[in-house]
Coordinates of C-alpha atoms in Angstrom, one line a residue:
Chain C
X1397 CA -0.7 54.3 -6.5
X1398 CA 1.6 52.2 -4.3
X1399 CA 2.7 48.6 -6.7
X1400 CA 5.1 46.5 -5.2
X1401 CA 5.0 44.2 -8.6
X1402 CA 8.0 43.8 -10.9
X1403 CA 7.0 42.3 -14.5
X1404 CA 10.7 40.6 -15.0
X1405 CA 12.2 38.3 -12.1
X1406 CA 15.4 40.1 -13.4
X1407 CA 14.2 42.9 -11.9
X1408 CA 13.2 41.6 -9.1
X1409 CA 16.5 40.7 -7.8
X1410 CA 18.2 43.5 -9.2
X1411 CA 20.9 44.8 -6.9
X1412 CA 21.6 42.1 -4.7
X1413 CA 25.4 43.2 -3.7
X1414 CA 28.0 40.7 -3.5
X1415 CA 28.7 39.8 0.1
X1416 CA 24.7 40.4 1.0
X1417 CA 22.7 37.8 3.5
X1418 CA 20.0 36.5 2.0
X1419 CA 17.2 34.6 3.1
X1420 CA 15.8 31.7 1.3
X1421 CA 12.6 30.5 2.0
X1422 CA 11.3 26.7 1.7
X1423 CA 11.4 23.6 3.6
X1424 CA 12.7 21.3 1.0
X1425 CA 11.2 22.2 -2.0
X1426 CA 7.6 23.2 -0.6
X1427 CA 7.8 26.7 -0.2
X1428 CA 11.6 26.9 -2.2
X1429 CA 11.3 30.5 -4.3
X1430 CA 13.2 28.5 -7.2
X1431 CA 12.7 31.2 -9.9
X1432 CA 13.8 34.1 -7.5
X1433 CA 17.3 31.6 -7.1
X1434 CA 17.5 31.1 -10.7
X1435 CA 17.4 34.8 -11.5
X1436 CA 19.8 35.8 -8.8
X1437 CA 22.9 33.0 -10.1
X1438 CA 22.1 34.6 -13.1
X1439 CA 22.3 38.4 -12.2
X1440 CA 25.9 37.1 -10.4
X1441 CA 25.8 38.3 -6.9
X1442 CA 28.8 36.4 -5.2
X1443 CA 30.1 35.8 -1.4
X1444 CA 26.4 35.5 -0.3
X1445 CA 25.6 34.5 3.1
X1446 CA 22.4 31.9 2.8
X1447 CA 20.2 31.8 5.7
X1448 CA 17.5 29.0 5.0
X1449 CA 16.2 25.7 6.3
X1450 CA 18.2 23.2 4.1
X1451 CA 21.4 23.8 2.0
X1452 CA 19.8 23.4 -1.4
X1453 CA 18.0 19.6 -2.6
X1454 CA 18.8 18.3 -5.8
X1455 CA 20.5 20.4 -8.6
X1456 CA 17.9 22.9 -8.7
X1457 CA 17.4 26.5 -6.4
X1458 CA 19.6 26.9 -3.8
X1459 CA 21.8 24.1 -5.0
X1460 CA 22.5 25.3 -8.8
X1461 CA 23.8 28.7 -6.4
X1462 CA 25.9 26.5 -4.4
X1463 CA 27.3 25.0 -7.5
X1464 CA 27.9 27.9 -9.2
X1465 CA 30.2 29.2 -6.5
X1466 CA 28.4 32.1 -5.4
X1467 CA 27.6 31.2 -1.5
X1468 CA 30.7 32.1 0.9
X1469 CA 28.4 30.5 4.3
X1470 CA 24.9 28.9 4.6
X1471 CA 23.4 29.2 8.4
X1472 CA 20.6 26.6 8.5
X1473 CA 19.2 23.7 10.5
X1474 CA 19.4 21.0 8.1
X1475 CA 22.3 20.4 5.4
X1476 CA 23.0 16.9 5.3
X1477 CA 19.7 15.2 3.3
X1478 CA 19.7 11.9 1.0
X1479 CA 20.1 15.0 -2.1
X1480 CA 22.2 17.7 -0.7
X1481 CA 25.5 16.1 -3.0
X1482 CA 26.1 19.7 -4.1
X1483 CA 26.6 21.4 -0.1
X1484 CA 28.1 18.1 1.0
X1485 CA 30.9 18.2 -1.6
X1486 CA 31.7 21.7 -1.2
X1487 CA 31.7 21.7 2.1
X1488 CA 33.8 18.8 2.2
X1489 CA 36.6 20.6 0.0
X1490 CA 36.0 23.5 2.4
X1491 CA 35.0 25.8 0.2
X1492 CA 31.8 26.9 1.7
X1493 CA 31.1 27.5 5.6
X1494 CA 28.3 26.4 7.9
X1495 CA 26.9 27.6 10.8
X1496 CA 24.2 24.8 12.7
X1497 CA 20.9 26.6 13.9
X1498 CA 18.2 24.4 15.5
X1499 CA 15.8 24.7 13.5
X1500 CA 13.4 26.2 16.2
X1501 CA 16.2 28.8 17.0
X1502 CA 16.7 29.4 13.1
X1503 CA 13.1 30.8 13.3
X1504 CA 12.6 32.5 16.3
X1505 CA 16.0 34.1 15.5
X1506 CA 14.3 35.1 11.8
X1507 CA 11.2 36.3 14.0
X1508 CA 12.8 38.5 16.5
X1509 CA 14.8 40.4 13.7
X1510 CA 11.5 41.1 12.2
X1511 CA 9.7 41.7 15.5
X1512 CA 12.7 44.2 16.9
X1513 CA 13.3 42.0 19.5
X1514 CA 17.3 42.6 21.0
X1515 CA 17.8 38.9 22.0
X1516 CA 15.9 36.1 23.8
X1517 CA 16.6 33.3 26.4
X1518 CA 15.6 29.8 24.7
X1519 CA 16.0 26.4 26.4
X1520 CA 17.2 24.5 23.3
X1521 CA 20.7 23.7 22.9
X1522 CA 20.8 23.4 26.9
X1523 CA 23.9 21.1 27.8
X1524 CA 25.0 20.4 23.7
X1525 CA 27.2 21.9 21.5
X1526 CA 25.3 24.5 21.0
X1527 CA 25.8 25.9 23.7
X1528 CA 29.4 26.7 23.8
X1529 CA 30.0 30.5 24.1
X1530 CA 26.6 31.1 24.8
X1531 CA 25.6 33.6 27.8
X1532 CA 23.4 31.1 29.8
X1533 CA 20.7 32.1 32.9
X1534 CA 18.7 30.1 35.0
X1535 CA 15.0 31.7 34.8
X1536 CA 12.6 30.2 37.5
X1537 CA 14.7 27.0 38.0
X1538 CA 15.1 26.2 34.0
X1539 CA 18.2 27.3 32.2
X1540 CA 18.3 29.0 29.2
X1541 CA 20.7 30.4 26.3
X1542 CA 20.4 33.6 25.1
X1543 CA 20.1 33.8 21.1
X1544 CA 20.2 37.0 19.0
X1545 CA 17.9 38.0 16.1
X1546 CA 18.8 37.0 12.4
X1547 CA 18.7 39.8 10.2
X1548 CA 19.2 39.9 6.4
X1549 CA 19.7 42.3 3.8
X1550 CA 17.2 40.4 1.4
X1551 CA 14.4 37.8 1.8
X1552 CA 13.6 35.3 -1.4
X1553 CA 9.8 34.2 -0.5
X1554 CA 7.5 31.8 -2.3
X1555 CA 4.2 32.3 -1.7
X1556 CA 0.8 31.5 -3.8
X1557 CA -0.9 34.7 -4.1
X1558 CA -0.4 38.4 -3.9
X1559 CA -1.8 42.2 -4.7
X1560 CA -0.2 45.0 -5.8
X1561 CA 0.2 46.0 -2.0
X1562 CA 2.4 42.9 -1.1
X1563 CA -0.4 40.9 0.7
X1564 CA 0.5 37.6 0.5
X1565 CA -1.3 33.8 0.7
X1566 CA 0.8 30.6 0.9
X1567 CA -0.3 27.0 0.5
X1568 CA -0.4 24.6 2.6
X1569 CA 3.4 23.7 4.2
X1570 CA 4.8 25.8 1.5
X1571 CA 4.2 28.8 4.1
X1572 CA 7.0 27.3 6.7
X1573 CA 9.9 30.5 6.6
X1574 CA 7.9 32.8 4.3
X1575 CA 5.9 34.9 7.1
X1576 CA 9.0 35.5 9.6
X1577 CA 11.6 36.0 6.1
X1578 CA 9.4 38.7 5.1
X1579 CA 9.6 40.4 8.2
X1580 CA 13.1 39.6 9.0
X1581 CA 14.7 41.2 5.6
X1582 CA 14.9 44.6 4.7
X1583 CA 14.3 43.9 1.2
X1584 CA 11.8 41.1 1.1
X1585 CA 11.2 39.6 -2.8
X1586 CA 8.3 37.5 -3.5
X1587 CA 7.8 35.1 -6.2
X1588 CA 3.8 34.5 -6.8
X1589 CA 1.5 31.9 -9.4
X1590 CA -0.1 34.9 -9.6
X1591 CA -1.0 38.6 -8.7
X1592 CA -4.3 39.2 -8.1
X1593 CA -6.3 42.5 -8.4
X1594 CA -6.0 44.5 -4.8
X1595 CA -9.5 43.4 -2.8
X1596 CA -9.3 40.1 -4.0
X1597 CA -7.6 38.8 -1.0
X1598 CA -10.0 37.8 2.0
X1599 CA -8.5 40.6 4.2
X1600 CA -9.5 37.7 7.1
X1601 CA -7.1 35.6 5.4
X1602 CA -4.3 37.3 4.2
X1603 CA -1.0 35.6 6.2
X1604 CA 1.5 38.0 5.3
X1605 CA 0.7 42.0 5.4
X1606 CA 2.0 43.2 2.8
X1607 CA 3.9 46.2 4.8
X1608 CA 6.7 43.2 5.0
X1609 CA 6.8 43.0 1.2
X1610 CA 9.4 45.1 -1.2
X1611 CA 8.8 43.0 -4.8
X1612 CA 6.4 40.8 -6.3
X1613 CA 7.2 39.2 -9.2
X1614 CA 4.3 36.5 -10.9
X1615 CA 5.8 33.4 -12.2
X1616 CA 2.7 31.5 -13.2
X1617 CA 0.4 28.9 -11.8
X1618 CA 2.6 25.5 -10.8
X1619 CA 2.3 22.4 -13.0
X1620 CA 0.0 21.1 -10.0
X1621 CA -2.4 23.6 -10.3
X1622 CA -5.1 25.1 -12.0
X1623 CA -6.7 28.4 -10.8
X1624 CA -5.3 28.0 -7.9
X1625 CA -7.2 24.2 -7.3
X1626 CA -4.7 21.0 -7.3
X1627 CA -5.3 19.0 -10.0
X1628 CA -2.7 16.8 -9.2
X1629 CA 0.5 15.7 -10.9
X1630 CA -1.3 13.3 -13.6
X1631 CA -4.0 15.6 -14.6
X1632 CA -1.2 18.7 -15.1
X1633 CA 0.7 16.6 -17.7
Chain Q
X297 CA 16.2 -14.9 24.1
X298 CA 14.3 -15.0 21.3
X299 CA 14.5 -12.3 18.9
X300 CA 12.8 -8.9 19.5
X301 CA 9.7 -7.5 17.9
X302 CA 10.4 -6.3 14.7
X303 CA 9.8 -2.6 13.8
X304 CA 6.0 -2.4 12.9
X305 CA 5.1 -4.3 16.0
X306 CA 7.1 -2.2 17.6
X307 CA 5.5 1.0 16.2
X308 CA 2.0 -1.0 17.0
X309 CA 3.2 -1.5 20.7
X310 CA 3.9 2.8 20.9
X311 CA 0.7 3.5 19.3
X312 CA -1.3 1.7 22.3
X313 CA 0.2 4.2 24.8
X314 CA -1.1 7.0 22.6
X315 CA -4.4 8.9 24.1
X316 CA -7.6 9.7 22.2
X317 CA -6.8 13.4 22.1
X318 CA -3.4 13.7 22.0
X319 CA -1.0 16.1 19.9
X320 CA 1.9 14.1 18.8
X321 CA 5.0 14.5 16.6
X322 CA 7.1 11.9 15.0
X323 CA 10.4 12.0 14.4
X324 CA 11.9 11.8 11.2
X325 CA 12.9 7.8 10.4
X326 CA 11.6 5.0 12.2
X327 CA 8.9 6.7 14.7
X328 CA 6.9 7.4 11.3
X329 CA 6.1 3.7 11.2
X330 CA 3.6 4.9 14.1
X331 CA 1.0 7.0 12.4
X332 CA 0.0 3.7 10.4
X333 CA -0.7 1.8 13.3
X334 CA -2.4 4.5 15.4
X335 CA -5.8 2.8 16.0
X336 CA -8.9 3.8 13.8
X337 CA -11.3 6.0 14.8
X338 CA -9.6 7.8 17.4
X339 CA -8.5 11.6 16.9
X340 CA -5.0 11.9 17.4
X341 CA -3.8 15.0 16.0
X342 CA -0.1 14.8 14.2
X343 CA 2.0 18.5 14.4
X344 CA 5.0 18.3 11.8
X345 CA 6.9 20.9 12.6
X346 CA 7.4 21.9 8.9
X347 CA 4.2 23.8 9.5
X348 CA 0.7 21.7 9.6
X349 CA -1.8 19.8 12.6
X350 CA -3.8 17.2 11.8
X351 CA -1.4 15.6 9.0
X352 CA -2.9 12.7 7.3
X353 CA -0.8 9.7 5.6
X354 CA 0.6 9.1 2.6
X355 CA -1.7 10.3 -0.9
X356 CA -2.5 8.0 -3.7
X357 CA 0.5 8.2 -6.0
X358 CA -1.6 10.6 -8.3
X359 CA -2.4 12.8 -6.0
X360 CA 1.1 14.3 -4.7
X361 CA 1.4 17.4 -3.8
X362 CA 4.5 19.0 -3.5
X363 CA 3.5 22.1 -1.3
X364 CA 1.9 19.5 1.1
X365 CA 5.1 17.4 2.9
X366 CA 5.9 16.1 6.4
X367 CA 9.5 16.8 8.3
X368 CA 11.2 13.9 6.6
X369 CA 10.1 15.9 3.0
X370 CA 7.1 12.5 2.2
X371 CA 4.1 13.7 0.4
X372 CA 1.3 13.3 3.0
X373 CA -2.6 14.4 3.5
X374 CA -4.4 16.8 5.4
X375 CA -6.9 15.6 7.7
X376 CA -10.5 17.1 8.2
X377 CA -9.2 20.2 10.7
X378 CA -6.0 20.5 9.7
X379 CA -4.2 23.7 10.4
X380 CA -1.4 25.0 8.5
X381 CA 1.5 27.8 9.8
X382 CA 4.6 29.8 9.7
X383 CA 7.8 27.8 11.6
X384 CA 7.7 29.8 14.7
X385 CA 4.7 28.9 15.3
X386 CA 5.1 26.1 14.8
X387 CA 8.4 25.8 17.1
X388 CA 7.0 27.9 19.6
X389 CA 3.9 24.9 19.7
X390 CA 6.8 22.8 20.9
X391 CA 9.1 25.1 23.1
X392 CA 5.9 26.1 24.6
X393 CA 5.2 22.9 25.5
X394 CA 1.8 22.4 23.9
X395 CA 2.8 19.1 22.3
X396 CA 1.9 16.0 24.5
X397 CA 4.4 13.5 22.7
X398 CA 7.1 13.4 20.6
X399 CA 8.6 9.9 19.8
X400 CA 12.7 10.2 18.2
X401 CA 15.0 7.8 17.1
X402 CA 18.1 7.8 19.2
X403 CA 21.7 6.9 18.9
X404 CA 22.3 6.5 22.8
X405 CA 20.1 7.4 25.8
X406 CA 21.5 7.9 29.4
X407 CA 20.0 6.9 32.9
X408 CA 19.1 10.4 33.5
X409 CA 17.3 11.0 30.0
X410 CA 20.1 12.7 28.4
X411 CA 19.4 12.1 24.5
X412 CA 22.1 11.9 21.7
X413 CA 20.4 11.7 18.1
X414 CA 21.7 14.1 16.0
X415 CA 25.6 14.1 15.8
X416 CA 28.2 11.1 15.6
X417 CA 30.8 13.3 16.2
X418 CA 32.6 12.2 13.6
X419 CA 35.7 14.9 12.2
X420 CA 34.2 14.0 8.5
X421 CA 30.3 13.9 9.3
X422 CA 28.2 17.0 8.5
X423 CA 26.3 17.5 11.0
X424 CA 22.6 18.0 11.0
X425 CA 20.2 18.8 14.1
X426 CA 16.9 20.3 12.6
X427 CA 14.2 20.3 14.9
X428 CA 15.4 17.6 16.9
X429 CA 16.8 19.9 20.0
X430 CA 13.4 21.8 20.1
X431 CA 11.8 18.5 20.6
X432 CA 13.8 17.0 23.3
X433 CA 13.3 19.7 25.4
X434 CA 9.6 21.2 24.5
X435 CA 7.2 18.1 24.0
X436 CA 5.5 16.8 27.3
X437 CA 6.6 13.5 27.1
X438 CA 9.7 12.7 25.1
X439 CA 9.9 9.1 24.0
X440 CA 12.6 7.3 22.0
X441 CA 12.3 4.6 19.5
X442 CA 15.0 2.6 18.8
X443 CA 16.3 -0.8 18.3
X444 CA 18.2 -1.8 21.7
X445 CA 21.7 -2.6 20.2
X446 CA 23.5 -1.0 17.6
X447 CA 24.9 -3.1 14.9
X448 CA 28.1 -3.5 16.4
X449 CA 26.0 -5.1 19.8
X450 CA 26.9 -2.3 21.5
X451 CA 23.8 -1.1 24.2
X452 CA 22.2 2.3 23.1
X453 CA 21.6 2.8 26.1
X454 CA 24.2 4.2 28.4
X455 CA 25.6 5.5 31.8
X456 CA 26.4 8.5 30.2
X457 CA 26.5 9.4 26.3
X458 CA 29.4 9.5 24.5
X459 CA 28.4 11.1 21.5
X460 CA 27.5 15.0 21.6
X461 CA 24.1 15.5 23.0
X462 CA 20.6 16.7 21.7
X463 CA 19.1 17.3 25.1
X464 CA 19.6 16.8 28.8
X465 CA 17.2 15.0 30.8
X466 CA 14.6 15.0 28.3
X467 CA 13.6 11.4 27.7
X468 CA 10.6 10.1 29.8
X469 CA 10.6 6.7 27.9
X470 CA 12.7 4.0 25.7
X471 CA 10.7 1.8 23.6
X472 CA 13.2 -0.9 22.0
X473 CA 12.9 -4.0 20.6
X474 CA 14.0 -6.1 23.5
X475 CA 12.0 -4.1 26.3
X476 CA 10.0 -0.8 27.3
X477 CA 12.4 1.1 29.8
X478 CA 11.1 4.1 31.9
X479 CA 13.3 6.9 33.1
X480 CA 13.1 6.5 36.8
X481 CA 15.3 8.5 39.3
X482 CA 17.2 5.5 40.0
X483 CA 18.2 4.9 35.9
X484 CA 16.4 3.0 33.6
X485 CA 13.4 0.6 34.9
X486 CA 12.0 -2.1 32.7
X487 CA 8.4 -2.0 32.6
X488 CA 7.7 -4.7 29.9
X489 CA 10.1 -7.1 28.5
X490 CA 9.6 -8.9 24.6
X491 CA 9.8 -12.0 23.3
X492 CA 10.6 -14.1 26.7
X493 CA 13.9 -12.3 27.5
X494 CA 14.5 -11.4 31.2
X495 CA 15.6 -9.1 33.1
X496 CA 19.3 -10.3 33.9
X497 CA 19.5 -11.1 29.8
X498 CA 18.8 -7.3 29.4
X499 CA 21.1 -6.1 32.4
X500 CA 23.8 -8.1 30.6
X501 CA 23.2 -6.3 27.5
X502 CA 22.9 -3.1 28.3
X503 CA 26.1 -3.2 31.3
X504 CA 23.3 -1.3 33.4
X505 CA 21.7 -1.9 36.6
X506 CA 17.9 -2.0 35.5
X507 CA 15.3 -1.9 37.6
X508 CA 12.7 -4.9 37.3
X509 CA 9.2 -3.0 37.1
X510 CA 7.9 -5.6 35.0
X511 CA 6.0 -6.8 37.6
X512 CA 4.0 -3.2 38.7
X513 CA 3.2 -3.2 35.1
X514 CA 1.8 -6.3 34.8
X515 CA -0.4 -5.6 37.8
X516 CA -0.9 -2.0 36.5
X517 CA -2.4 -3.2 33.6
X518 CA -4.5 -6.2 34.6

């Protein structure tokens, strides 16, 4: 009987190495694997390399890891927000290190790792910054840059739904990295609401196979929700 | 010259330009102020590029829902045929130039439709671009909102930009407060001018040699 699912999220991040990359689903907090974060600050991994949208919102996820000291570089598209006090300090003091992805390269370079893809010609970053050191080719009169894949040693996913297999069902915009993460990691680590018994998921409907899934770990349904309906944020409290 | 319109008319004035049909994204900021005054009754379908088509506005306070946010991370809606989906899809809907408009907010805009918008250049600003390079150069028609002058009175739009660029040659059209400016060949031509400025009151602001177009338009649209 193949089970991807892990009962404690302790286990579920269990031997993450210091120095790994890791890849942090979310876009904000839609789609942020908080639990997943929470449990790897406290199993201790240090010197990770984040790969992930934002560079952590608030004081919670990705943030709390920032603050605790455990991330040597974040690569991602979009650090500086009205609530990212924690990255902007530390990188202010120098103390962490950033490397600028658009955010469109961020995911196709996610997607190629995942795909096996050995590099691609884009046209964003044409003529900017982002360009500099870049191998750049003029394909049927439009220039390009070529970009390499982004792999990672783990991928922390939040999705809605899963089986014992790894098949996976996100909601709504809380999808966003989770699909080409999964593929992209070679350990991919998904916190659920809830696993559900294998056959339950529409096979028609089913986003991510779960072929790109290591762990599942259930972390119960979100205040929002009930059975998997929204209730909305009045009716959960 | 009297003062220019302010930002919802503005937003209004953009929204009139906007097809029945069309696939649009708006840019984090300012160009948001569009989806309220897209007219009623037409479908215009809005991509953000967090992942969803056919984005409604803003829910009823008691009906936020935190899996369900636009670019700038606002709670919105989902229309009826929405579609939601992973973020190279949803980049490669742009880069693939399946999007008809984008409209961005700009910090300077040169005569050839180079765009600068995401940078200062500053040694102690973090910079941030997000999806604002896939943007400039994958959306049919790129359009800028912005106010003409910063808030120093200096012109936003430029000769050439000094501040580190988003994309080159990528900006079809400036919408501003004082005036509607094409990207021509020639540099920037004024097609519509607000609240009774003229054209040299514009070429004086700006430092640029506009072209007047004012007048095609006028005839364009009667």
């Amino acid at each position: 009987m193949i089970s991807k699912t892990v009962d404690h999220l302790a286990d579920a991040v269990a031997g993450i190495e210091d120095g790994a990359t890791v890849m942090v689903g979310g876009f904000g907090l839609a789609g942020h694997p908080v639990a997943l974060i929470d449990a790897l600050r406290e199993q201790g991994a240090s010197e990770l390399t984040i790969v992930s949208n934002n560079a952590g919102n608030g004081d919670t996820g990705l943030a709390a890891l920032l603050k605790a000291g455990r991330v040597k570089k974040v690569i991602c598209s979009f650090p500086r927000q009205v609530d990212s006090w924690v990255f902007d300090e530390l990188y202010r003091a120098g103390a962490v290190q950033l490397e600028i992805v658009p955010q469109g390269n961020l995911a196709e370079r996610i997607r190629a790792a995942g795909a096996g893809i050995g590099a691609f010609y884009t046209p964003t970053g044409v003529g900017t910054l982002i360009a500099e050191g870049k191998e750049q080719r003029t394909i049927d009169g439009r220039d390009f840059l070529l970009e390499y894949p982004l792999h990672a040693d783990y991928a922390l996913v939040s999705a809605l739904a899963a089986d014992r297999w790894g098949n996976l069902v996100y909601r709504k915009t809380g999808r966003n990295f989770g699909p080409i993460m999964a593929a992209a990691a070679r350990t991919t680590i998904v916190q659920v609401d809830q696993v559900v018994p294998l056959g339950a998921l529409d096979p028609e409907a089913v986003v991510t196979p779960g072929i790109f899934v290591d762990r599942v770990v259930a972390v119960g349904e979100r205040p929002w929700l009930h059975d998997g309906v929204f209730v909305g944020a009045e009716a959960a409290s | 010259m009297t003062a220019g319109l302010e930002r919802r008319a503005l937003a209004a004035r953009i929204a009139e330009d906007i097809a029945e049909g069309s696939i649009v994204n708006l840019g984090i900021g300012a160009p948001t102020l569009i989806a309220d005054q897209l007219p009623a009754g037409l479908e215009i379908i809005l991509h953000t590029e967090n992942g969803m088509l056919g984005m409604g506005p803003a829910p009823e306070p008691s009906l936020v829902d935190p899996d369900l946010i636009n670019a700038g991370k606002q709670p919105v809606t989902e229309l009826a045929g929405a579609a939601y989906f992973h973020h190279a899809d949803s980049f490669g809907m742009m880069r693939g130039g399946h999007l008809d408009i984008c409209v961005l907010g700009a910090f300077q805009v040169s005569q050839r439709g180079d765009l600068a918008n995401w940078h200062t250049g500053a040694p102690d600003a973090i910079p941030a671009v997000g999806g604002a390079m896939d943007l400039a150069i994958g959306a049919k028609n790129v359009w800028v909102m912005t106010d003409l002058l910063t808030r120093d009175g200096g012109s936003k739009l430029v000769d050439e930009c000094s501040y580190p660029l988003t994309g080159k040659r990528c900006v079809s059209r400036v919408y501003t407060d004082r005036a509607v400016f094409d990207v021509a060949p020639t540099g920037f031509a004024v097609t519509e001018i607000f609240g009774g400025g003229t054209i040299d009151e514009l070429r004086a602001l700006t430092g640029l040699d506009l072209v007047d177009a004012t007048s095609v338009t006028q005839e364009g649209r009667s």
